[in-house]
CSV table of C-alpha atoms in Angstrom, one decimal:
chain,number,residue,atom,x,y,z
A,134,UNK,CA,21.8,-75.8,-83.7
A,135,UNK,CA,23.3,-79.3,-83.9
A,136,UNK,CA,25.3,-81.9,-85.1
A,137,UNK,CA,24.1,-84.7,-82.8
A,138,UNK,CA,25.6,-86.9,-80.8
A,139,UNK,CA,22.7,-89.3,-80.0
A,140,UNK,CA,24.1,-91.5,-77.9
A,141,UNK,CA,25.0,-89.3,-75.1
A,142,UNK,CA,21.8,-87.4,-75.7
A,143,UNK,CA,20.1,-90.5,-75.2
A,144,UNK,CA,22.0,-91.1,-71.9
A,145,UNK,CA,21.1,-87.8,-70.6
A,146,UNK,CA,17.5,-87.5,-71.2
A,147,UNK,CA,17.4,-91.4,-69.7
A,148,UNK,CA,19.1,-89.6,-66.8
A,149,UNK,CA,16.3,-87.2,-66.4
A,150,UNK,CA,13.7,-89.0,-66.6
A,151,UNK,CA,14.9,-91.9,-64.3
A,152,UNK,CA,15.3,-88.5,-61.7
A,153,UNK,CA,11.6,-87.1,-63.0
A,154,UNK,CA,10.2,-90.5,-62.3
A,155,UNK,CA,11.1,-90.6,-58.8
A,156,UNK,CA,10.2,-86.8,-58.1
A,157,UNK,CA,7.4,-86.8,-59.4
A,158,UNK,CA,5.8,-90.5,-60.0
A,159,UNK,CA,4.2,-90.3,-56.8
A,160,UNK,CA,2.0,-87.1,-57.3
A,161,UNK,CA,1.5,-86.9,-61.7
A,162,UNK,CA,-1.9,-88.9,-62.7
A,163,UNK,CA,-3.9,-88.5,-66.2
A,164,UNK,CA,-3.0,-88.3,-69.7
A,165,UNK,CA,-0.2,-85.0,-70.5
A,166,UNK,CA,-2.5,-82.5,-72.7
A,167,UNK,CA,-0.8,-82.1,-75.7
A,168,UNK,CA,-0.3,-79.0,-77.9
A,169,UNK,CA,-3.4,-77.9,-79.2
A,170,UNK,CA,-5.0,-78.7,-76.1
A,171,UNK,CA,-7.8,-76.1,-75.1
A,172,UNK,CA,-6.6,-74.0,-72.4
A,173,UNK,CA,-8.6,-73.1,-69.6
A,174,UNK,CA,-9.0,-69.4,-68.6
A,175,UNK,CA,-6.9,-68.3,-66.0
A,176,UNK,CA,-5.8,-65.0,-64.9
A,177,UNK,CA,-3.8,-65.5,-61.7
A,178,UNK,CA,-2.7,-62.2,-60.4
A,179,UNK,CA,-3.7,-60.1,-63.3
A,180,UNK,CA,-6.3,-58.1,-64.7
A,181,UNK,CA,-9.6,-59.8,-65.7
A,182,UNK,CA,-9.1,-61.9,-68.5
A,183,UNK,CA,-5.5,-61.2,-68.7
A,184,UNK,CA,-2.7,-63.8,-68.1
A,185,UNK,CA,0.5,-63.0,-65.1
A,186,UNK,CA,3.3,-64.4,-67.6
A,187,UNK,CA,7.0,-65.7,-66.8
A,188,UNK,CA,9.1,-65.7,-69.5
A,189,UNK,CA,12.9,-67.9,-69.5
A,190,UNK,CA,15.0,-67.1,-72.3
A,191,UNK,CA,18.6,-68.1,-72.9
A,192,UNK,CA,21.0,-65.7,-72.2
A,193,UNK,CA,21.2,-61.6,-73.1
A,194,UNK,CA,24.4,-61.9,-74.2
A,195,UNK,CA,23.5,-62.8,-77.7
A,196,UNK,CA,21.5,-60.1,-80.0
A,197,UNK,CA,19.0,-63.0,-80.9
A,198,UNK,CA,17.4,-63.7,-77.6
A,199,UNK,CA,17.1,-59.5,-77.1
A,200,UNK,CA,15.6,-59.5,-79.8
A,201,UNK,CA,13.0,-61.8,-78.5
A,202,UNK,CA,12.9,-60.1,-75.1
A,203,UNK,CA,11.9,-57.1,-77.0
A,204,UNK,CA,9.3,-59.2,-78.5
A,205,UNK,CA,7.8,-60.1,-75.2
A,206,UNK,CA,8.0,-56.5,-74.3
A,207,UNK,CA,6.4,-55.0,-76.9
A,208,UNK,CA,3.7,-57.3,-77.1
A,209,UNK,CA,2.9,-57.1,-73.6
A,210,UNK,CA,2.6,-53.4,-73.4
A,211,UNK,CA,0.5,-53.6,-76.3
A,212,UNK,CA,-1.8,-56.1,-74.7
A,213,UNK,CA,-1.7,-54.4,-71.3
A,214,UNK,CA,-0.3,-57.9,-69.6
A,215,UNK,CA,2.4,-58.2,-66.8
A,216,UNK,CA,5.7,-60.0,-68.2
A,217,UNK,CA,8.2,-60.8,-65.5
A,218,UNK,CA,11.5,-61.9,-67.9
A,219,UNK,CA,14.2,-64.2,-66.2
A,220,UNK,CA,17.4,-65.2,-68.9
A,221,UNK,CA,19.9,-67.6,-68.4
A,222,UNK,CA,23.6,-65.9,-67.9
A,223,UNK,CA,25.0,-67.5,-71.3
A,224,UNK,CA,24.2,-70.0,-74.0
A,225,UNK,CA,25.4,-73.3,-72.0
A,226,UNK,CA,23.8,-72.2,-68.5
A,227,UNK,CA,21.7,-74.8,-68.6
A,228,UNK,CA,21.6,-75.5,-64.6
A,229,UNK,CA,20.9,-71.7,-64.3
A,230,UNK,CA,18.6,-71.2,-66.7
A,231,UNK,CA,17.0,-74.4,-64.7
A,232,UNK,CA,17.0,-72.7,-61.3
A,233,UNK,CA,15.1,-69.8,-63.0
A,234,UNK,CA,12.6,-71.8,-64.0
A,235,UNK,CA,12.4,-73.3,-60.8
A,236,UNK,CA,12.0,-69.9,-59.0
A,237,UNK,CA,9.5,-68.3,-61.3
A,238,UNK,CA,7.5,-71.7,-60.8
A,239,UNK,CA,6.0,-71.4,-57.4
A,240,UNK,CA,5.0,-68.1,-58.0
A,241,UNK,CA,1.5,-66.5,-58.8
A,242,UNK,CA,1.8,-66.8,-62.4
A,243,UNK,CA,-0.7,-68.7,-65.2
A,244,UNK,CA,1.3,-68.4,-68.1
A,245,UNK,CA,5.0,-69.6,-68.5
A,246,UNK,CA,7.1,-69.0,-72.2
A,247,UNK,CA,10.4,-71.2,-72.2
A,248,UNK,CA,13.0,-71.1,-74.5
A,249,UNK,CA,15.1,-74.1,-73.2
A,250,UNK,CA,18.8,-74.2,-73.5
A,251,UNK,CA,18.5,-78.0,-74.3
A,252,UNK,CA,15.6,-80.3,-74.7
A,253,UNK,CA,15.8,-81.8,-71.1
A,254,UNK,CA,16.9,-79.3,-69.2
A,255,UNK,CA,13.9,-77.2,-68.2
A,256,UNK,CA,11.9,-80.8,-67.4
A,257,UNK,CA,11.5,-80.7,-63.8
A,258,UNK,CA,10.4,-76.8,-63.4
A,259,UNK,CA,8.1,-77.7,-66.4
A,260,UNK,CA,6.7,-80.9,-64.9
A,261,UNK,CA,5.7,-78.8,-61.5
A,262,UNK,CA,3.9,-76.3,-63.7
A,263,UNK,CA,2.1,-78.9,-65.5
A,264,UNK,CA,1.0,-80.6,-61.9
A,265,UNK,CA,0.0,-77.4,-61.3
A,266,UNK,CA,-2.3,-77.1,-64.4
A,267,UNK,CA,-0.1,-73.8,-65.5
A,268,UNK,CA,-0.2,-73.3,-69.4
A,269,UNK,CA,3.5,-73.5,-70.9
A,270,UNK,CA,3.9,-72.0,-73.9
A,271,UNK,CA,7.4,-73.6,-75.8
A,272,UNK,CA,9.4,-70.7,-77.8
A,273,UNK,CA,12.4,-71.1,-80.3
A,274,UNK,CA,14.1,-74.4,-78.8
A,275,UNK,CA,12.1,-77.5,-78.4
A,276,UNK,CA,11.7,-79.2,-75.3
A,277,UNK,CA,12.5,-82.8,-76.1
A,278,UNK,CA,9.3,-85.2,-76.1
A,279,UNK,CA,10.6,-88.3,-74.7
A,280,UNK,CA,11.4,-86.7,-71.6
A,281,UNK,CA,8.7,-85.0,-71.6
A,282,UNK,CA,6.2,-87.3,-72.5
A,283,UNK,CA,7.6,-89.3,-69.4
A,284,UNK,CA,7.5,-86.2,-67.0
A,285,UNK,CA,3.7,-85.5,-67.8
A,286,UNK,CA,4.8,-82.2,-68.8
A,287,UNK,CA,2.2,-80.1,-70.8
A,288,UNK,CA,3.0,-77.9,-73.3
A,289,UNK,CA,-0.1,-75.5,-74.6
A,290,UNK,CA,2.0,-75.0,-78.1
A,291,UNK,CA,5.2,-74.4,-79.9
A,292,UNK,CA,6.3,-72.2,-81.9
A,293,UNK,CA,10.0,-71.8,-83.6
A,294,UNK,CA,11.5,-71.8,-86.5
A,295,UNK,CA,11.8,-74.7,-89.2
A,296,UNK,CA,15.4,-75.6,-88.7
A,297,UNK,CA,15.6,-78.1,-91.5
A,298,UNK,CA,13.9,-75.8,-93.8
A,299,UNK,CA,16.0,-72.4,-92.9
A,300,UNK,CA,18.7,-75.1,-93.5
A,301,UNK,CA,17.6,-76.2,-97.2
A,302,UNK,CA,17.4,-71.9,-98.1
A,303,UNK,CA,21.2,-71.8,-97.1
A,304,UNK,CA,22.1,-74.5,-99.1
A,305,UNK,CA,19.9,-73.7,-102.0
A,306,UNK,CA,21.4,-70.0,-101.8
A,307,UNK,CA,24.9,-71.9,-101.8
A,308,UNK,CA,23.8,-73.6,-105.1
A,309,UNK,CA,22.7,-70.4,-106.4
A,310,UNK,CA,26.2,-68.7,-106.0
A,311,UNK,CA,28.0,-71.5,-107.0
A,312,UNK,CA,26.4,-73.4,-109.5
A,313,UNK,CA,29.5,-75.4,-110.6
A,314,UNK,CA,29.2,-77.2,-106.6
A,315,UNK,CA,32.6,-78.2,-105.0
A,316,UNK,CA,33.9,-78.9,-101.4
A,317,UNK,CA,32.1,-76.7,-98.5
A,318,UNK,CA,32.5,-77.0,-94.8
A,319,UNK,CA,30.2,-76.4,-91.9
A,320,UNK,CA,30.6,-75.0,-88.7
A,321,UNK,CA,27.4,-76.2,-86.0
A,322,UNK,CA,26.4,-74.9,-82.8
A,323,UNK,CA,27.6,-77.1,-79.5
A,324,UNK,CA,27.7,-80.5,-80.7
A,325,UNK,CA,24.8,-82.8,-80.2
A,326,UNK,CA,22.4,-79.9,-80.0
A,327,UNK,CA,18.9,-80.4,-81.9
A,328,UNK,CA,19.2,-77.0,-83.4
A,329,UNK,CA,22.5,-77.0,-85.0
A,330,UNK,CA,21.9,-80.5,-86.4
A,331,UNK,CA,18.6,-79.8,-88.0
A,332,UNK,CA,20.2,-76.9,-90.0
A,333,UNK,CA,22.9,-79.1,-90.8
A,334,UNK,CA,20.7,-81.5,-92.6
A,335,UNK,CA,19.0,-78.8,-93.9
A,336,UNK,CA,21.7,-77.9,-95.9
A,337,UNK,CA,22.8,-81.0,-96.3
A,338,UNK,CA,19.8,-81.5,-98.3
A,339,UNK,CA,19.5,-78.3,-100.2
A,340,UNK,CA,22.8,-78.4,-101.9
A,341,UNK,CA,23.1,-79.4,-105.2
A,342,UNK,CA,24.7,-82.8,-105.8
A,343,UNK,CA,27.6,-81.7,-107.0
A,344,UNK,CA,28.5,-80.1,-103.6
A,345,UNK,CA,31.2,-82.3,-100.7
A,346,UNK,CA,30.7,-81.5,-97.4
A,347,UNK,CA,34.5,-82.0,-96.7
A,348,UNK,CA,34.2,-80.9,-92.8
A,349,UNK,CA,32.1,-80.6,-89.9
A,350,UNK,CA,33.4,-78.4,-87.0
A,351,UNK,CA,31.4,-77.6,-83.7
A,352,UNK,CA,32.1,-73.8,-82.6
A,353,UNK,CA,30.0,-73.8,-79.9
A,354,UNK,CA,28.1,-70.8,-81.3
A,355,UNK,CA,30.8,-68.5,-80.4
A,356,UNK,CA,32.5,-66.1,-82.8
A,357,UNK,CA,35.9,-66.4,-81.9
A,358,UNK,CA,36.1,-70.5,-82.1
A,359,UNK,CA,34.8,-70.2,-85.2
A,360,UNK,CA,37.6,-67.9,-86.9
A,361,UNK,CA,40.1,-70.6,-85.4
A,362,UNK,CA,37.9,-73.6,-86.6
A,363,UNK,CA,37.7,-71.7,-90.0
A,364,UNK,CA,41.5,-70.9,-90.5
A,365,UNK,CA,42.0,-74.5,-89.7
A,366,UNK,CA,39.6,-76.1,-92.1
A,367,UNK,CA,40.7,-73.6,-94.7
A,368,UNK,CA,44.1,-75.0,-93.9
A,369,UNK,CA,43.2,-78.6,-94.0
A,370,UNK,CA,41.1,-77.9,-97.7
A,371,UNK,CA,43.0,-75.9,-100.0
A,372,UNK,CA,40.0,-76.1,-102.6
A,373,UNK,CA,37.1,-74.9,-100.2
A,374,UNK,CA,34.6,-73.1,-102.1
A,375,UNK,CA,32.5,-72.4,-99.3
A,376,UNK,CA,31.0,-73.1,-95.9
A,377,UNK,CA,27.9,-73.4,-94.3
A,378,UNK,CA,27.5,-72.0,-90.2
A,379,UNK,CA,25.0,-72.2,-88.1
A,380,UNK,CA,24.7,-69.0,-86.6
A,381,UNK,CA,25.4,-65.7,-87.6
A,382,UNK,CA,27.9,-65.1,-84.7
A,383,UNK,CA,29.7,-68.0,-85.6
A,384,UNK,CA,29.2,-67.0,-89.7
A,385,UNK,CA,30.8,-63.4,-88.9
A,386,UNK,CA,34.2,-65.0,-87.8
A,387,UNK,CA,34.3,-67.1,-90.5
A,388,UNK,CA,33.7,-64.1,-92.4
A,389,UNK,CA,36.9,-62.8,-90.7
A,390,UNK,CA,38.9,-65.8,-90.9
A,391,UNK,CA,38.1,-65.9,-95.0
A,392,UNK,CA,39.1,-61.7,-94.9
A,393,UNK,CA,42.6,-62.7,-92.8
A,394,UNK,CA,43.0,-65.7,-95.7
A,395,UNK,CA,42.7,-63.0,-98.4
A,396,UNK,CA,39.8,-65.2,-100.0
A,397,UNK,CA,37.1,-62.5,-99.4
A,398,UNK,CA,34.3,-63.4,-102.1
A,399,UNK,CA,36.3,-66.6,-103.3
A,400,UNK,CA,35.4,-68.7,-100.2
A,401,UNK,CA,31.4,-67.8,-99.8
A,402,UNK,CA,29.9,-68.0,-96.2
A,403,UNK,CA,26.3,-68.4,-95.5
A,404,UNK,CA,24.7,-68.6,-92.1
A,405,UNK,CA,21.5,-68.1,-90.1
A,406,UNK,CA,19.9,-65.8,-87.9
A,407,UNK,CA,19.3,-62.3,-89.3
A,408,UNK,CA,21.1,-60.5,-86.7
A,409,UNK,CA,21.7,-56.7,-87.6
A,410,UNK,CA,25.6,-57.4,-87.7
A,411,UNK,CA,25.0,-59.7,-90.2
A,412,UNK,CA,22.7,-57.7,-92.4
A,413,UNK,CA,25.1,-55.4,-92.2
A,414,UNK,CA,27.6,-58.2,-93.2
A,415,UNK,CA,25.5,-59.6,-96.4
A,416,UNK,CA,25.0,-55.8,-97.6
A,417,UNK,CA,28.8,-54.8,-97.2
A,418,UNK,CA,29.7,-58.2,-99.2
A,419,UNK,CA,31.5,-60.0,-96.6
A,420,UNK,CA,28.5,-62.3,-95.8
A,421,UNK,CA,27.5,-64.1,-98.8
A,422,UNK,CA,24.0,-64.7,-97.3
A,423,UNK,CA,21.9,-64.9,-94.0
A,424,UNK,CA,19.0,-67.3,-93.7
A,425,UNK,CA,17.1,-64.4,-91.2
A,426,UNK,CA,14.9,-65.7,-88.1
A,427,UNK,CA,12.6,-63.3,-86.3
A,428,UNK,CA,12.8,-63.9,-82.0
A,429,UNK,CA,11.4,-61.0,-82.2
A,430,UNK,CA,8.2,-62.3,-83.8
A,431,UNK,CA,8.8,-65.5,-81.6
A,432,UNK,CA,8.5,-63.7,-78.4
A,433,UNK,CA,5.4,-61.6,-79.1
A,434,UNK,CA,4.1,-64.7,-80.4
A,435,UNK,CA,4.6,-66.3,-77.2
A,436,UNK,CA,2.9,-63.8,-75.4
A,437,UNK,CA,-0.2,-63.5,-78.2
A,438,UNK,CA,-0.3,-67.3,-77.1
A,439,UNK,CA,-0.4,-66.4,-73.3
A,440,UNK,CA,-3.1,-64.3,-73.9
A,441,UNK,CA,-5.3,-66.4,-76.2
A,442,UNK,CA,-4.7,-69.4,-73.8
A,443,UNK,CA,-6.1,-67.1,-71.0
A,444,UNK,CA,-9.4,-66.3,-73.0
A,445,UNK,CA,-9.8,-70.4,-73.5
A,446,UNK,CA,-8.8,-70.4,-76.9
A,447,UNK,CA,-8.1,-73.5,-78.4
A,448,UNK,CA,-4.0,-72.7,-79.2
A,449,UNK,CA,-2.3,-74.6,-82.6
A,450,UNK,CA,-0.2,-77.4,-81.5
A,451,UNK,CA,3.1,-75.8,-83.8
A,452,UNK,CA,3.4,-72.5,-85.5
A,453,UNK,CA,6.2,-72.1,-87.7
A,454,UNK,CA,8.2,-68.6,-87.2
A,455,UNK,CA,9.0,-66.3,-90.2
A,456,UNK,CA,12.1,-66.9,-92.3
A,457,UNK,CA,13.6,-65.0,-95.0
A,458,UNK,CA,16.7,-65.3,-97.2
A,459,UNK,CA,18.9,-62.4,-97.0
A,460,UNK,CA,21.3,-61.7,-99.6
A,461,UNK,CA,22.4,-58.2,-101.4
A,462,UNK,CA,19.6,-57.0,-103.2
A,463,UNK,CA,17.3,-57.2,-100.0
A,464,UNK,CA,19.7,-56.4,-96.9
A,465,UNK,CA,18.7,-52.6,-97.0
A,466,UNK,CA,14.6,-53.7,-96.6
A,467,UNK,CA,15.9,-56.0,-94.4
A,468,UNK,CA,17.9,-54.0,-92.2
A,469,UNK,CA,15.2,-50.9,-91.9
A,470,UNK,CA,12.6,-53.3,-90.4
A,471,UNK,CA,14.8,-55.7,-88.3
A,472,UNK,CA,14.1,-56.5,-86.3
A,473,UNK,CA,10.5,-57.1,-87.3
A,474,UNK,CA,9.9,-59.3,-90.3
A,475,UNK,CA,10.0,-57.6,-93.7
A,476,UNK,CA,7.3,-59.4,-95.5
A,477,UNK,CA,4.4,-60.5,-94.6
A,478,UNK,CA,3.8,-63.8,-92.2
A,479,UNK,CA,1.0,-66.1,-90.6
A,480,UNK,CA,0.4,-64.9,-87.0
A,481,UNK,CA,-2.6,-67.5,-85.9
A,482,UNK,CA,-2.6,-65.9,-82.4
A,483,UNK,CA,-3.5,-62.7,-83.7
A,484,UNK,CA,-7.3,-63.3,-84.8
A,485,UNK,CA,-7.6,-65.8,-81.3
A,486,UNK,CA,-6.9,-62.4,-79.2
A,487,UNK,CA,-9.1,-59.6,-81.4
């Protein structure tokens, strides 16, 4: 969720690797084993065959990442696995989250699932895991490869969602609903995260060249910035047709600010995420359009993974998450599976654990 500012990106993952190096020059030898790497069995604390997993989310306050804990849940039930979950205590706790990480590492686990609150700051709990020969599944957010590339950390596979492409579905909905183009805004995530900016250009791509992107405003995911960011740009652009967000949170108080504006179906809103509020949204008509993820797939993925790694399956280095486009005529499907996909999707870990 991004629109990136690369310099100070830059400057922090130098940052953390400069501290990495130090920590951990000393003990890290070898080549890092990169996704796709086979896995060797390994059960610590659990039953034969059967991985002890940690999972780090972000925080619980979001509906997206309890959907994902329900994921893990359900999945591990399922599989009879033990599941310890740890979440960060809001989006932008990333020294928290961190600490988790830190804890759950010297523990008697074999199989860690991290969902990183930024791409660098999980490094040094993942870098002790990887000394430790501990398979790290990456959910969701990616864990940045520079830093850690120069960490040695080891990651067994990723899987997430295709920002770029759930970006290109908004803006080819957007051309859909306004053929004609004109000027449309967009609200990102926390500025400078990867997320955000890879749905940005997305969009930025799936438009239709008659569209302006007029404005970009970071709302830091959070509903209430965005309704002020909103009325503002709305404000500032008189002939706004439109506007792009980056999460449904955000994309419901735009919603609002548009309803307070008395522009309601004049000013169309499309975000992402495929939270219930904003099926709910698209199906009353005050959401023009949600490009739905699955964290709940994503987190029973994650665990799938776990398991497969723990039977010395060779794991897929990425594995794209389900999307779908959510717009009138499909909220109701939609909103009687979520939060479970609707259609049908490629689950590679599936066959790897039968």
């Amino acid at each position: 969720m991004h629109a990136n500012s690369r310099n100070g990106r830059a400057a922090a993952v130098g940052a953390i690797v400069a501290l990495e190096a130090l920590v951990l020059g000393a003990c890290a030898s070898g080549e890092p084993a990169g996704p796709g790497a086979r896995v060797e069995a390994a059960a610590a604390g659990g039953p034969a065959g059967q991985p002890r997993i940690a999972a780090v989310i972000k925080g619980l306050d979001n509906p997206f990442f309890q959907a994902m804990k329900q994921g893990i849940d359900d999945q591990a039930r399922a599989g009879g696995v033990t599941v310890t979950v740890q979440a960060a205590n809001s989006i932008t706790d990333t020294t928290g989250q961190a600490d988790k990480l830190n804890g759950l590492a010297g523990q008697d686990f074999s199989c860690y699932v991290v969902n990183p609150i930024s791409g660098t700051n999980l490094i040094q709990g993942l870098a002790r895991l990887s000394m430790l020969n501990k398979t790290v599944v990456n959910i969701d957010s990616p864990v940045d490869p520079a830093a850690a590339k120069s960490a040695n950390v080891k990651l067994a596979t990723y899987i997430g969602t295709d920002n770029v492409e759930a970006g290109k579905m908004a803006g080819r909905r957007m051309t859909e609903l306004l053929p004609s183009g004109g000027e449309v805004a967009v609200i990102g995530g926390i500025a400078g995260d990867v997320t955000s900016g890879a749905r940005v250009q997305g969009f930025q791509q799936g438009i239709g060249p008659n569209f302006k992107v007029v404005q970009t405003v970071a709302a830091n995911w959070e509903r209430q910035m965005a309704l002020t960011a909103a009325t503002d740009v709305m404000r500032a652009n008189p002939n706004l047709v439109g506007f792009f967000v980056a999460n449904d949170d955000m994309g419901l108080g735009v919603a609002r600010a548009i309803a307070n504006s008395g522009k309601t179906g004049k000013v169309k809103v499309i975000s992402v995420d495929g939270n219930k509020d904003a099926l709910e949204a698209v199906k009353a008509g005050t959401l023009d359009g949600t490009v739905s993820q699955y964290p709940y797939a994503i987190g029973h993925m994650g665990v799938e993974a776990c398991q497969a790694a723990a039977a010395g399956k060779t794991l897929p280095p990425n594995v794209k998450a389900p999307v779908e486009m959510i717009t009138k005529d499909n909220a109701d499907q939609a909103l009687a599976s979520t939060p479970k996909p609707f259609g049908a999707y490629d689950d590679p870990f599936k066959a790897l654990i039968q």
